[in-house]
Coordinates of C-alpha atoms and ligand atoms in Angstrom, one line a residue:
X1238 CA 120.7 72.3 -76.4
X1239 CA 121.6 73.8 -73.4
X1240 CA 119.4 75.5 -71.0
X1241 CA 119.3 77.8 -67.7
X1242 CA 115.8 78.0 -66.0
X1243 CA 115.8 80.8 -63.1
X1244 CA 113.4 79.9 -60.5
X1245 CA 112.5 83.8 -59.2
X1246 CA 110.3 82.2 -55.9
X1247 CA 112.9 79.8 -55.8
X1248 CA 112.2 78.9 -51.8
X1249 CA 108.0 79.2 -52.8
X1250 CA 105.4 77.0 -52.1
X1251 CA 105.2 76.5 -56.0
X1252 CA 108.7 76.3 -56.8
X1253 CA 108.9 73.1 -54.4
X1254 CA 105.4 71.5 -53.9
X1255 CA 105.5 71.4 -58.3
X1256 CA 108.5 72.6 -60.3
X1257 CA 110.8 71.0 -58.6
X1258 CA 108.9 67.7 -58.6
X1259 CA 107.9 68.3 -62.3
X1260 CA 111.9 69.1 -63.0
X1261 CA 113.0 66.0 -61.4
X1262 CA 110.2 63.5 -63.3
X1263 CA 111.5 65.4 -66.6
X1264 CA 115.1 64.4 -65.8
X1265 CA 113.8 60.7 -64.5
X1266 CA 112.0 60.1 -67.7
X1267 CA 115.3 61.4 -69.5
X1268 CA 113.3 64.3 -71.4
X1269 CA 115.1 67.3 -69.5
X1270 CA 117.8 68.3 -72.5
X1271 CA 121.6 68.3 -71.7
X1272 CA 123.3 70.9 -70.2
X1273 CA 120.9 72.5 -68.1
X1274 CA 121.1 74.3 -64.9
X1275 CA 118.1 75.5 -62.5
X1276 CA 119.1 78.7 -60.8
X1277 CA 116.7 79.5 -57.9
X1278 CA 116.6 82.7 -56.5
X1279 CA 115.3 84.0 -53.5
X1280 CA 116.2 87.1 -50.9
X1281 CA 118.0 84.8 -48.4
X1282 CA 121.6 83.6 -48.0
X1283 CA 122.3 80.0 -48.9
X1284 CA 124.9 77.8 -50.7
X1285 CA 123.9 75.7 -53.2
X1286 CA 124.5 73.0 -50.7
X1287 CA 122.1 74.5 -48.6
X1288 CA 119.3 74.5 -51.0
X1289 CA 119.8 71.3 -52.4
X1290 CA 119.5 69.9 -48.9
X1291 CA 116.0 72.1 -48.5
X1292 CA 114.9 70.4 -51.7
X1293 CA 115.8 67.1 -50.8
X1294 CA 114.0 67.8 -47.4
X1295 CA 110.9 68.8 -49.2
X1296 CA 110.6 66.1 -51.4
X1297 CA 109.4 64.0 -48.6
X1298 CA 106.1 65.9 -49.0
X1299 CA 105.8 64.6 -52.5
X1300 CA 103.4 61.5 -53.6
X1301 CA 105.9 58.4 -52.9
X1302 CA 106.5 56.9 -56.5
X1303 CA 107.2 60.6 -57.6
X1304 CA 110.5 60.8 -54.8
X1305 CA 113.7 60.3 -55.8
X1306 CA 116.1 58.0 -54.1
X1307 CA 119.7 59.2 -53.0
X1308 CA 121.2 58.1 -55.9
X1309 CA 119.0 59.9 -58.2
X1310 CA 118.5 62.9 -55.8
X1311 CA 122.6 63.2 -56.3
X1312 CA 123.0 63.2 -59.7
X1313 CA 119.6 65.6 -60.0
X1314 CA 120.6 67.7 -57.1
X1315 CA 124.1 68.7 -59.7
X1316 CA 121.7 70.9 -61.9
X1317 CA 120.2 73.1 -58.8
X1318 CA 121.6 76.1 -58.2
X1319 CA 121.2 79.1 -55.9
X1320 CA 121.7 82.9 -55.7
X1321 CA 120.6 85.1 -53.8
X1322 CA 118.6 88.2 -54.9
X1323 CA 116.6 91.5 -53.7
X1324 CA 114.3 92.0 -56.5
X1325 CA 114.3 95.5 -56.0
X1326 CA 118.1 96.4 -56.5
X1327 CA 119.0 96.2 -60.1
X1328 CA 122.6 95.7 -59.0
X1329 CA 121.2 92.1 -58.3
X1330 CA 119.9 91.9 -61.4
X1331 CA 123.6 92.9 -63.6
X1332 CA 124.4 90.2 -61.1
X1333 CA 122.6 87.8 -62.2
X1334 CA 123.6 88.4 -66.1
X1335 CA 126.5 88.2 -65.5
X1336 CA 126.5 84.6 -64.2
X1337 CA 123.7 83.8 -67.4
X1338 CA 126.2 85.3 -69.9
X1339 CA 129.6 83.6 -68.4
X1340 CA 128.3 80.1 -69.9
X1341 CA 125.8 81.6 -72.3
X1342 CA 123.3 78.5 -72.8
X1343 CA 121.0 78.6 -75.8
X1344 CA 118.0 79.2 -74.3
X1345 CA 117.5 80.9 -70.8
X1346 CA 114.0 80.5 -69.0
X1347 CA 113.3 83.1 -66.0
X1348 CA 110.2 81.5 -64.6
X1349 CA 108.1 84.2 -62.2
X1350 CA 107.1 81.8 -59.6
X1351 CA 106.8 84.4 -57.2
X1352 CA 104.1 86.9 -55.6
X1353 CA 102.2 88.3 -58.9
X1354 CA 102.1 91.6 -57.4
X1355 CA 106.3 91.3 -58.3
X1356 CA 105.3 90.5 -61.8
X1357 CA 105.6 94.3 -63.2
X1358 CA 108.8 95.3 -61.2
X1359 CA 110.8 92.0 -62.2
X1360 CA 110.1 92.1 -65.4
X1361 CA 111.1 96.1 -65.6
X1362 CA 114.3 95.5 -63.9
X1363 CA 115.0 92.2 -66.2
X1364 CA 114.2 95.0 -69.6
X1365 CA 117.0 97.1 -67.4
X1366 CA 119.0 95.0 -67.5
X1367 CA 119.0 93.5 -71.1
X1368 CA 118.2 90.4 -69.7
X1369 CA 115.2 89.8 -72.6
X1370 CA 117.6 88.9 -75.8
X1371 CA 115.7 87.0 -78.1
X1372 CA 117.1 83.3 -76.4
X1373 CA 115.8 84.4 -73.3
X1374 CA 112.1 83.9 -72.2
X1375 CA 109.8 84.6 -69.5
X1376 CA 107.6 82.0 -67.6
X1377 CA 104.3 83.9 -65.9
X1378 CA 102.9 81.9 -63.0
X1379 CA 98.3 83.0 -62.8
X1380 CA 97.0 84.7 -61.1
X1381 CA 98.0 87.3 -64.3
X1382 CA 95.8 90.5 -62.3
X1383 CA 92.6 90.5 -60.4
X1384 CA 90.7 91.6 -63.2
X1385 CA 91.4 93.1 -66.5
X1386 CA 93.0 96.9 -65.8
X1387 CA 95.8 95.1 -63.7
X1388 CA 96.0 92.1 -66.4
X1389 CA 96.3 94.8 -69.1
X1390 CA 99.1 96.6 -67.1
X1391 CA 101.0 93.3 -66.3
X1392 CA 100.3 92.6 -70.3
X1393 CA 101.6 96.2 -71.1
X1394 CA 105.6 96.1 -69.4
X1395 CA 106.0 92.6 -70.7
X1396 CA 104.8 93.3 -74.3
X1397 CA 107.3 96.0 -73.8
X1398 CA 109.8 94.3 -72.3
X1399 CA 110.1 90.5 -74.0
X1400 CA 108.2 89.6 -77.4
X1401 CA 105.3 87.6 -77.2
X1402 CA 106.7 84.8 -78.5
X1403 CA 109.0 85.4 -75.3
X1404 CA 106.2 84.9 -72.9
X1405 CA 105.1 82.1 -71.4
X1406 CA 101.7 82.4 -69.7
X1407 CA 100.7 79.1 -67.9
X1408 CA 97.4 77.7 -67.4
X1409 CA 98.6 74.6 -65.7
X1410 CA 95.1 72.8 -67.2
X1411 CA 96.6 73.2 -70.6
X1412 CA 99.5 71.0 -69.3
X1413 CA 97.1 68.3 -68.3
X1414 CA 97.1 65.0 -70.4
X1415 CA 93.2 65.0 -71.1
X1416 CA 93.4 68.4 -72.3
X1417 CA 95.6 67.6 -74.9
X1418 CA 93.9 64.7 -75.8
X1419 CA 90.9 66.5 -76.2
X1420 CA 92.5 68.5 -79.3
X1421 CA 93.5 64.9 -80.7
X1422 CA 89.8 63.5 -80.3
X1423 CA 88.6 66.6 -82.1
X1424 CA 91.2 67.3 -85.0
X1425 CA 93.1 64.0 -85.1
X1426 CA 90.0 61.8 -85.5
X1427 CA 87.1 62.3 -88.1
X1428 CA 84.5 60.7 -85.9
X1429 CA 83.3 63.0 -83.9
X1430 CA 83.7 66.4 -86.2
X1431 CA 80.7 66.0 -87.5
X1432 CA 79.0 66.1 -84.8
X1433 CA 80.0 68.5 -82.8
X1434 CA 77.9 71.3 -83.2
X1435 CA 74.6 72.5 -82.2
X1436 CA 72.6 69.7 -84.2
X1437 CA 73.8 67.1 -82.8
X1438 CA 74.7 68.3 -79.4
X1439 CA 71.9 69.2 -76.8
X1440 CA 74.3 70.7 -73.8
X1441 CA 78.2 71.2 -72.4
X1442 CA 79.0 70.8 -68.5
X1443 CA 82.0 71.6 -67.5
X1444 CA 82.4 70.8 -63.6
X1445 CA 85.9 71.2 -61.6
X1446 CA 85.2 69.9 -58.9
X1447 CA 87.3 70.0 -55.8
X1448 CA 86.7 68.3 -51.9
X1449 CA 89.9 69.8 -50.3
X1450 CA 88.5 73.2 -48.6
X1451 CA 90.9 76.7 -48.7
X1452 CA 93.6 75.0 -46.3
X1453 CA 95.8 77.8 -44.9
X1454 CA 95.5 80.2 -48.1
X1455 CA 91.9 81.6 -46.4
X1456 CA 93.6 85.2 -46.9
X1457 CA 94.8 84.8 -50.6
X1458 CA 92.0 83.1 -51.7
X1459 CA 89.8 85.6 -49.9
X1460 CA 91.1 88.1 -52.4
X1461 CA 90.6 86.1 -55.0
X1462 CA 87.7 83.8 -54.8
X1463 CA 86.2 80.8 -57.2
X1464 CA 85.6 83.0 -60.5
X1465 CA 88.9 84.7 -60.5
X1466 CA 90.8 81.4 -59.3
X1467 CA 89.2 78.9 -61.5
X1468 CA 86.3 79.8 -64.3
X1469 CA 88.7 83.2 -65.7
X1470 CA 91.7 81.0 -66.6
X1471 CA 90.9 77.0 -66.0
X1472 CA 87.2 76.6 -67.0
X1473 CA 87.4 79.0 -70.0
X1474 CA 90.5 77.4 -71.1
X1475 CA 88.9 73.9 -71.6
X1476 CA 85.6 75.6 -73.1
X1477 CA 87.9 77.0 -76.0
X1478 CA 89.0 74.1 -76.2
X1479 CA 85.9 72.1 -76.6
X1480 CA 84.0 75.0 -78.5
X1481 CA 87.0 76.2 -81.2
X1482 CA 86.8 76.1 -85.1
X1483 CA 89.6 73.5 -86.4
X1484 CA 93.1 75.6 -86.7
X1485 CA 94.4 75.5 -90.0
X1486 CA 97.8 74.4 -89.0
X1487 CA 99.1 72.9 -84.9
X1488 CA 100.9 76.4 -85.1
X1489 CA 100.7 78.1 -81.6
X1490 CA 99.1 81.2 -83.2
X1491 CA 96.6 79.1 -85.2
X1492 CA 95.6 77.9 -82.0
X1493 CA 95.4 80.4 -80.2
X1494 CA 93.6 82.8 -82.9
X1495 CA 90.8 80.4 -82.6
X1496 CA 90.2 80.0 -79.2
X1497 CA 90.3 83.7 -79.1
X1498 CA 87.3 83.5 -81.4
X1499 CA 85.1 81.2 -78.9
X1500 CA 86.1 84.0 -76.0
X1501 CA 84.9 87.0 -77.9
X1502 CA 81.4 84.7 -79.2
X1503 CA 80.9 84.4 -75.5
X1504 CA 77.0 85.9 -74.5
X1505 CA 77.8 88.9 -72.2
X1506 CA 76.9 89.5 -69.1
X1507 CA 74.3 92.2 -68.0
X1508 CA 73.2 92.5 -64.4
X1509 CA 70.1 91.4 -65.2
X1510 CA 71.8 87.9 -67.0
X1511 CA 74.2 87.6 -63.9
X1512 CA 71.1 87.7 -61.6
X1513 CA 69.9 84.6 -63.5
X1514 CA 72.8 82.9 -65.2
X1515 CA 75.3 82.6 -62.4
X1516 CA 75.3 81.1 -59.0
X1517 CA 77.7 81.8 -56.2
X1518 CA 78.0 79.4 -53.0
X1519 CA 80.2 79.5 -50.0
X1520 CA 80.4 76.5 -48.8
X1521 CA 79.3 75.6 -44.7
X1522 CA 80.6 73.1 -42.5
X1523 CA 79.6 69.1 -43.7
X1524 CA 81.0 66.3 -44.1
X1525 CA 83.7 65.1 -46.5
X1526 CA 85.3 61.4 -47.2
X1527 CA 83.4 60.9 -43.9
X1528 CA 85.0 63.9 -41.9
X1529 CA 83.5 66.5 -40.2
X1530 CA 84.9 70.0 -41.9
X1531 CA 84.4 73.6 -40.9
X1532 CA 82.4 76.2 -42.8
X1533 CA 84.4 78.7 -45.0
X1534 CA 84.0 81.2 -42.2
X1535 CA 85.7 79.7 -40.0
X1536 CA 88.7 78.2 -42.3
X1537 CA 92.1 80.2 -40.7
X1538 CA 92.6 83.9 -42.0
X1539 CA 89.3 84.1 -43.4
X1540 CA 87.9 87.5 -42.9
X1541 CA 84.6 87.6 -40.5
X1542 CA 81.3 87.9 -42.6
X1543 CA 83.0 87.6 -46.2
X1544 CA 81.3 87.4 -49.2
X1545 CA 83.9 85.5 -51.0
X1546 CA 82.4 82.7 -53.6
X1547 CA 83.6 79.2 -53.0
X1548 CA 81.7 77.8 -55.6
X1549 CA 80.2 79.2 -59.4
X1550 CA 78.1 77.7 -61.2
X1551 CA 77.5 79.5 -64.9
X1552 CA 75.2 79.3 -68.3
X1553 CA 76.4 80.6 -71.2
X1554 CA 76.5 80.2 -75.0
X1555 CA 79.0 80.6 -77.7
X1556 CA 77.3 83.0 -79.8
X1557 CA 78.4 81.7 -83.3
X1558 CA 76.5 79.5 -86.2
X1559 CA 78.5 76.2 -84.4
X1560 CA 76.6 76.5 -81.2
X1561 CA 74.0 78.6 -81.2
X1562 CA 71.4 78.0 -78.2
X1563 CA 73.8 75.1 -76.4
X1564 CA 73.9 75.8 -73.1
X1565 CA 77.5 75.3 -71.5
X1566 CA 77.5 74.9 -68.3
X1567 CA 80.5 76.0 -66.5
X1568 CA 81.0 74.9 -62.7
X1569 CA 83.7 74.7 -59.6
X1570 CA 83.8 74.6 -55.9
X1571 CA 85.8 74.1 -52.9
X1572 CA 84.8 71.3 -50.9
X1573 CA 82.1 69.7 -52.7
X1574 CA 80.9 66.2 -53.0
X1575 CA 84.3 64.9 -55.3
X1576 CA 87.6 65.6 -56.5
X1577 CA 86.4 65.3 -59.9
X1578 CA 87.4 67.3 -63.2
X1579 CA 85.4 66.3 -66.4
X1580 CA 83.9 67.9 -69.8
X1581 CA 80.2 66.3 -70.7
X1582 CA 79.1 66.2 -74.3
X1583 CA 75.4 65.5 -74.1
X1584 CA 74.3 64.8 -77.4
X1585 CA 70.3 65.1 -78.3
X1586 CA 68.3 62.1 -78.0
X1587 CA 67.2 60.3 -81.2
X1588 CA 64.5 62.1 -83.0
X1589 CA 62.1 59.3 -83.5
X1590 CA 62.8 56.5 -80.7
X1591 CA 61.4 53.1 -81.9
X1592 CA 62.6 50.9 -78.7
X1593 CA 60.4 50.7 -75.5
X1594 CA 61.3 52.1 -71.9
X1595 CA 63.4 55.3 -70.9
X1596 CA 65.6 56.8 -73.6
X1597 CA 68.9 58.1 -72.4
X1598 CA 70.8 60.0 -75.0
X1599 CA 74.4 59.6 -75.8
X1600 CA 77.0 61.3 -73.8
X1601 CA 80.6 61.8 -73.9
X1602 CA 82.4 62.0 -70.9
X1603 CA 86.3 63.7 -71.4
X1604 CA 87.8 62.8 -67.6
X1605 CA 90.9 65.0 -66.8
X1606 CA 90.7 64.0 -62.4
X1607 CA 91.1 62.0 -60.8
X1608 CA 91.7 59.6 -63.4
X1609 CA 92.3 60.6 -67.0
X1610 CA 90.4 58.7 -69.8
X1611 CA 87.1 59.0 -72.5
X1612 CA 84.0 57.3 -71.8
X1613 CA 81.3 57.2 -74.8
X1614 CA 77.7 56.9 -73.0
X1615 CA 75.8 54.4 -75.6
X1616 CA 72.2 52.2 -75.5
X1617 CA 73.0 48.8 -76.6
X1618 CA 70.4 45.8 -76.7
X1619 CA 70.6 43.9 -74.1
X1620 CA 70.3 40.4 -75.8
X1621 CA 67.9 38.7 -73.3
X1622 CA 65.3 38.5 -75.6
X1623 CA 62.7 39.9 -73.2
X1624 CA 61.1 43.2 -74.9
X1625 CA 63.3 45.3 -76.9
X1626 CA 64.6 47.3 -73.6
X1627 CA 67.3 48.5 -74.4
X1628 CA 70.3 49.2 -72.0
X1629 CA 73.3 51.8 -71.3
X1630 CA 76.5 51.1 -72.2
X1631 CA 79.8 52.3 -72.3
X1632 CA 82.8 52.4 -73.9
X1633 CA 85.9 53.2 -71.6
X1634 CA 89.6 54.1 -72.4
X1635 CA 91.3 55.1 -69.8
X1636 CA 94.5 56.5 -71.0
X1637 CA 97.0 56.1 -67.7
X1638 CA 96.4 52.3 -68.2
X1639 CA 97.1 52.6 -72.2
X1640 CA 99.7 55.1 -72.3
X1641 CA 101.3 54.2 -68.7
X1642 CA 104.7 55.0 -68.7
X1643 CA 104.8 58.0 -71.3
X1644 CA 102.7 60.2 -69.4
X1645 CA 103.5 63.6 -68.0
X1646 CA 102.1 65.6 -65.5
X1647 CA 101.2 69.5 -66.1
X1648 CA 104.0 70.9 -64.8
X1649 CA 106.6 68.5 -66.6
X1650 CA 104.9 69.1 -69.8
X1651 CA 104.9 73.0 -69.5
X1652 CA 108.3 73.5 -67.9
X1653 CA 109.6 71.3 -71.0
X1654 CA 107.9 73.1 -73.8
X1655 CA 108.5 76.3 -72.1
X1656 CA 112.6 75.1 -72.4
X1657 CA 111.8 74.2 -76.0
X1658 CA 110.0 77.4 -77.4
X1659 CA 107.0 75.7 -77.9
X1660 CA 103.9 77.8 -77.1
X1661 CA 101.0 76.0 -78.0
X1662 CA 99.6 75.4 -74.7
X1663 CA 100.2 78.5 -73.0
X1664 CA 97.8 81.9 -72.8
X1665 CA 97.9 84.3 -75.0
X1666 CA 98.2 88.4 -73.8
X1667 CA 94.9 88.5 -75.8
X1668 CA 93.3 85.8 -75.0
X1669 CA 93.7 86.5 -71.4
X1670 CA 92.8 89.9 -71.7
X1671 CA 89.6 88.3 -73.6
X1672 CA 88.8 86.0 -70.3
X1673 CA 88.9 89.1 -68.1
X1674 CA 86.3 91.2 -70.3
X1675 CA 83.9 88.4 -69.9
X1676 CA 84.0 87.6 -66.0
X1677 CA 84.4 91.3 -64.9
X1678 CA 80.4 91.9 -65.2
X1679 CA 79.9 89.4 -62.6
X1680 CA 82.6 90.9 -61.0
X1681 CA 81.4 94.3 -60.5
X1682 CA 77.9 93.1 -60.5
X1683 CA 78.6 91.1 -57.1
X1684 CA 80.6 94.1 -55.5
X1685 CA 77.3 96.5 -56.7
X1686 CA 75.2 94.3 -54.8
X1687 CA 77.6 93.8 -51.9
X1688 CA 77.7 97.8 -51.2
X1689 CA 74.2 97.5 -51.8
X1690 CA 73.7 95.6 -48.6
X1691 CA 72.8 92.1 -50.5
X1692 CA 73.2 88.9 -49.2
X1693 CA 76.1 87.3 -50.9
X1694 CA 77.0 84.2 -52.0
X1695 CA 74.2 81.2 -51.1
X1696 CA 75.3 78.6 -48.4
X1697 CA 76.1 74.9 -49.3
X1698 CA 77.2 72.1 -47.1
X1699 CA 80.7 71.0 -47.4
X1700 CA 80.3 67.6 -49.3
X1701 CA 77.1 68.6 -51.2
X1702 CA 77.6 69.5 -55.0
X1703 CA 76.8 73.2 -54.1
X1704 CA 73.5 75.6 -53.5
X1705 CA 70.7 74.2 -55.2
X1706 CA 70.1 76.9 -57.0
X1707 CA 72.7 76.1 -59.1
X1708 CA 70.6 72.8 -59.8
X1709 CA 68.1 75.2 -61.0
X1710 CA 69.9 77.0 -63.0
X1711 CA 70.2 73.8 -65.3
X1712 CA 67.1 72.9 -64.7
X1713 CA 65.2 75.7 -66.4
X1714 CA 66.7 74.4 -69.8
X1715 CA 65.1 71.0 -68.9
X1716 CA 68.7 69.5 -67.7
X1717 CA 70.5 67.8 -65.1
X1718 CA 74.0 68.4 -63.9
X1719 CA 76.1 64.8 -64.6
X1720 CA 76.1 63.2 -61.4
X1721 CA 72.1 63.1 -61.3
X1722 CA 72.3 62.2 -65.2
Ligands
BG6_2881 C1 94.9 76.4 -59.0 C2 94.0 77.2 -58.0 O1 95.1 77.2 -60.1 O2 94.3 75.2 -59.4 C3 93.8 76.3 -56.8 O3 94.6 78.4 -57.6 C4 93.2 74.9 -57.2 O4 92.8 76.9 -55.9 C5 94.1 74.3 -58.3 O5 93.2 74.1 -56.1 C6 93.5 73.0 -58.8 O6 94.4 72.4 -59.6 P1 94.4 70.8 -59.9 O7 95.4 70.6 -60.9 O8 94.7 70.2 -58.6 O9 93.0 70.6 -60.3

């Protein structure tokens, strides 16, 4: 099958720092199909010469085992492409149709790695100029708007431009190995079905957890901040995930249908439950891996005196016969204690404990960073024949040892199913749409109180695991957040 992916963004941060590391493992591994070509595009002048060169030159920023040498750099570098283009002139556009229908692959893939503020225009110009036949497809990068009137507008001219079986949204944590593997514990296995509902299971946390602070991209991310970046796409991804009915078939629209489900059982949000259910930090100067850091304030291009969350901490329930009353937990932050990305199932303790000393109850731990793996939390006896104490246990698969060299990474999975038609793990108009309905109430609850004169978001040291109110905030239900489990 042959295949043309146009990079739009092509000299981006994104295009380099992951596609084009993500391209070249797929080509390594020997999964990128035959006859393909990867057009980038951008507004400046350059050979293809020239850009492969700026690729090469960037890969040296890439983890070592992930760089290619010479010799595979060559033979890669023959797929890259380039063209220059002003996104504004659809001259450039007939332009670039014209090079797409001289070879006429069988599947074209025009992935918008650029600005999202481009999304609308570029995929206008792309309708003018019939560049959405039915073997072409579009690739949207997030952030899809900044809240659900500009998602629905983006939404609107690509449902009237492509199908949506044409587009592509990505939610690069769909891509991720653990993610996957959580739809196989749950629908390829018949262990744990049965009990995952609100009879046997007390509690949800879902933590992503970051320690690298906002780097140089203090002015996006001050327009954007930890709800909008993180819980509206990442975090509410892996809750359908976790919280979905079983899909009739592995159909992408079976999927899909159902997590849309979980997102409209979602509690909403009233002022009154954003006062108590959510928790917004901004994190101060501390200490991380042993280094002293600055406060958010004072990270480069951050406004003076911004309000702009670093860290969220949320409780809600899926409103549904499944879970009704389970709290989940959802929770992320810049520059806290851990780069660490996991899903806890804690299950309820056993109603009628026989043994001696402190119960624990069971818990499943789904790991998706830094390493990717299961761990089942169990009490075993310890065997010593000294009182019936019993001890915790646990059972550990860690699935880059067991799986080693079959694994992907995000971006190579994605940017291969997105090649392939294969939508399953990419965002639905809907269900983003869906996502947006349920954050804005926070959303417009914080700007209220920020015209209001309030206080904003609560202060945390850089290193902690966040304000302690968001401590609190599990607390009240009688819980602990993982790490103090
Ligand atoms: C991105 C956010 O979507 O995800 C970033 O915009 C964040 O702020 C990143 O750092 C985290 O991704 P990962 O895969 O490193 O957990």
């Amino acid at each position: 099958m042959s295949f043309d992916l146009v990079l739009f963004g092509g000299t981006g941060d994104l295009t380099w720092r992951k596609l084009m590391p993500a391209l070249f493992q797929a080509f390594r591994h020997g999964k990128l199909p035959g006859g393909g070509r990867i057009l980038a595009v951008a507004r400046d002048d350059r050979s293809d010469a020239d850009y492969r060169k700026f690729i090469k030159d960037r890969f040296v920023e890439v983890e070592s085992s992930k760089r290619p040498n010479e010799e595979e750099f060559a033979r890669f570098a023959e797929l890259l492409h380039y063209r220059r283009m002003d996104l504004s002139q659809p001259a450039d556009y007939a332009g670039l149709k014209q090079w797409l229908d001289e070879r006429g692959a069988d599947t074209v893939v025009l992935y918008l790695a650029t600005s999202p503020h481009l999304f609308t225009a570029i995929t206008e110009q792309l309708g003018a100029a019939g560049l959405n036949a039915p073997h072409i497809r579009v690739v949207l990068e997030k952030p899809l708007g900044h809240d659900l009137a500009s998602a629905q507008e983006i939404n609107t001219v690509v449902r009237s431009v492509f199908t949506e079986r044409q587009a592509f949204r990505i939610d690069h944590y769909l891509g991720k190995p653990s993610v996957q593997n959580l739809m196989a514990l749950r629908f390829g296995n018949a262990l744990f079905e049965p009990l995952w509902r609100r009879e046997s299971i007390a509690n949800i946390q879902i933590t992503l957890a970051e320690s690298l602070g906002v780097g140089t991209r203090g002015d996006f991310y001050d327009r954007t901040g930890a709800l909008r970046d993180m819980i509206q796409n990442h975090a509410l991804q892996l809750l359908t995930m976790i919280a979905m009915e079983p899909p009739s078939t592995s159909d992408a629209d079976a999927i899909r249908d159902e997590k849309l489900k979980v997102l409209k059982s979602l509690k909403p949000f009233t002022a009154e439950s954003v006062a108590r259910d959510v928790v917004r930090g901004q994190y101060r100067a501390g200490n991380v891996d042993g280094k002293k850091v600055p406060g958010y304030l004072d990270e480069v291009k951050v406004p003076s005196g911004s309000h702009c969350e670093t860290f969220v901490a949320i409780r809600t329930e899926v409103q549904n016969w499944r879970w009704a009353g389970v709290p989940f937990y959802l929770r992320t932050g810049k520059r806290l204690a851990a780069r660490d990305a996991q899903i806890v199932v804690n299950f309820r303790p056993v109603p009628h404990p026989i043994f001696a000393g402190a119960h624990r109850a069971n818990k499943l731990v789904i790991k998706l960073q830094p390493e990717d793996g299961l761990e089942l939390h169990l009490l075993a006896a310890k065997g010593t024949g000294v009182g019936d104490m019993l001890a915790p246990v646990s059972l550990d698969l860690d699935f880059d040892k067991a799986f080693q060299s079959d694994r992907v990474g995000a971006y190579e999975r994605l940017l291969l199913d997105a090649i392939a038609g294969r939508l399953n793990l990419f965002v639905r108009s809907d269900e983003q749409e869906e996502a947006w309905r349920w954050v804005e109430p926070v959303l417009d609850t914080w700007a209220s109180e920020q015209r209001g004169g309030g206080e904003g978001p609560r202060g945390y040291a850089a290193g902690s695991w966040g304000p302690a109110a968001a401590s609190a905030l599990v607390a009240r239900d009688g819980n602990v957040w993982s790490e103090e489990q």
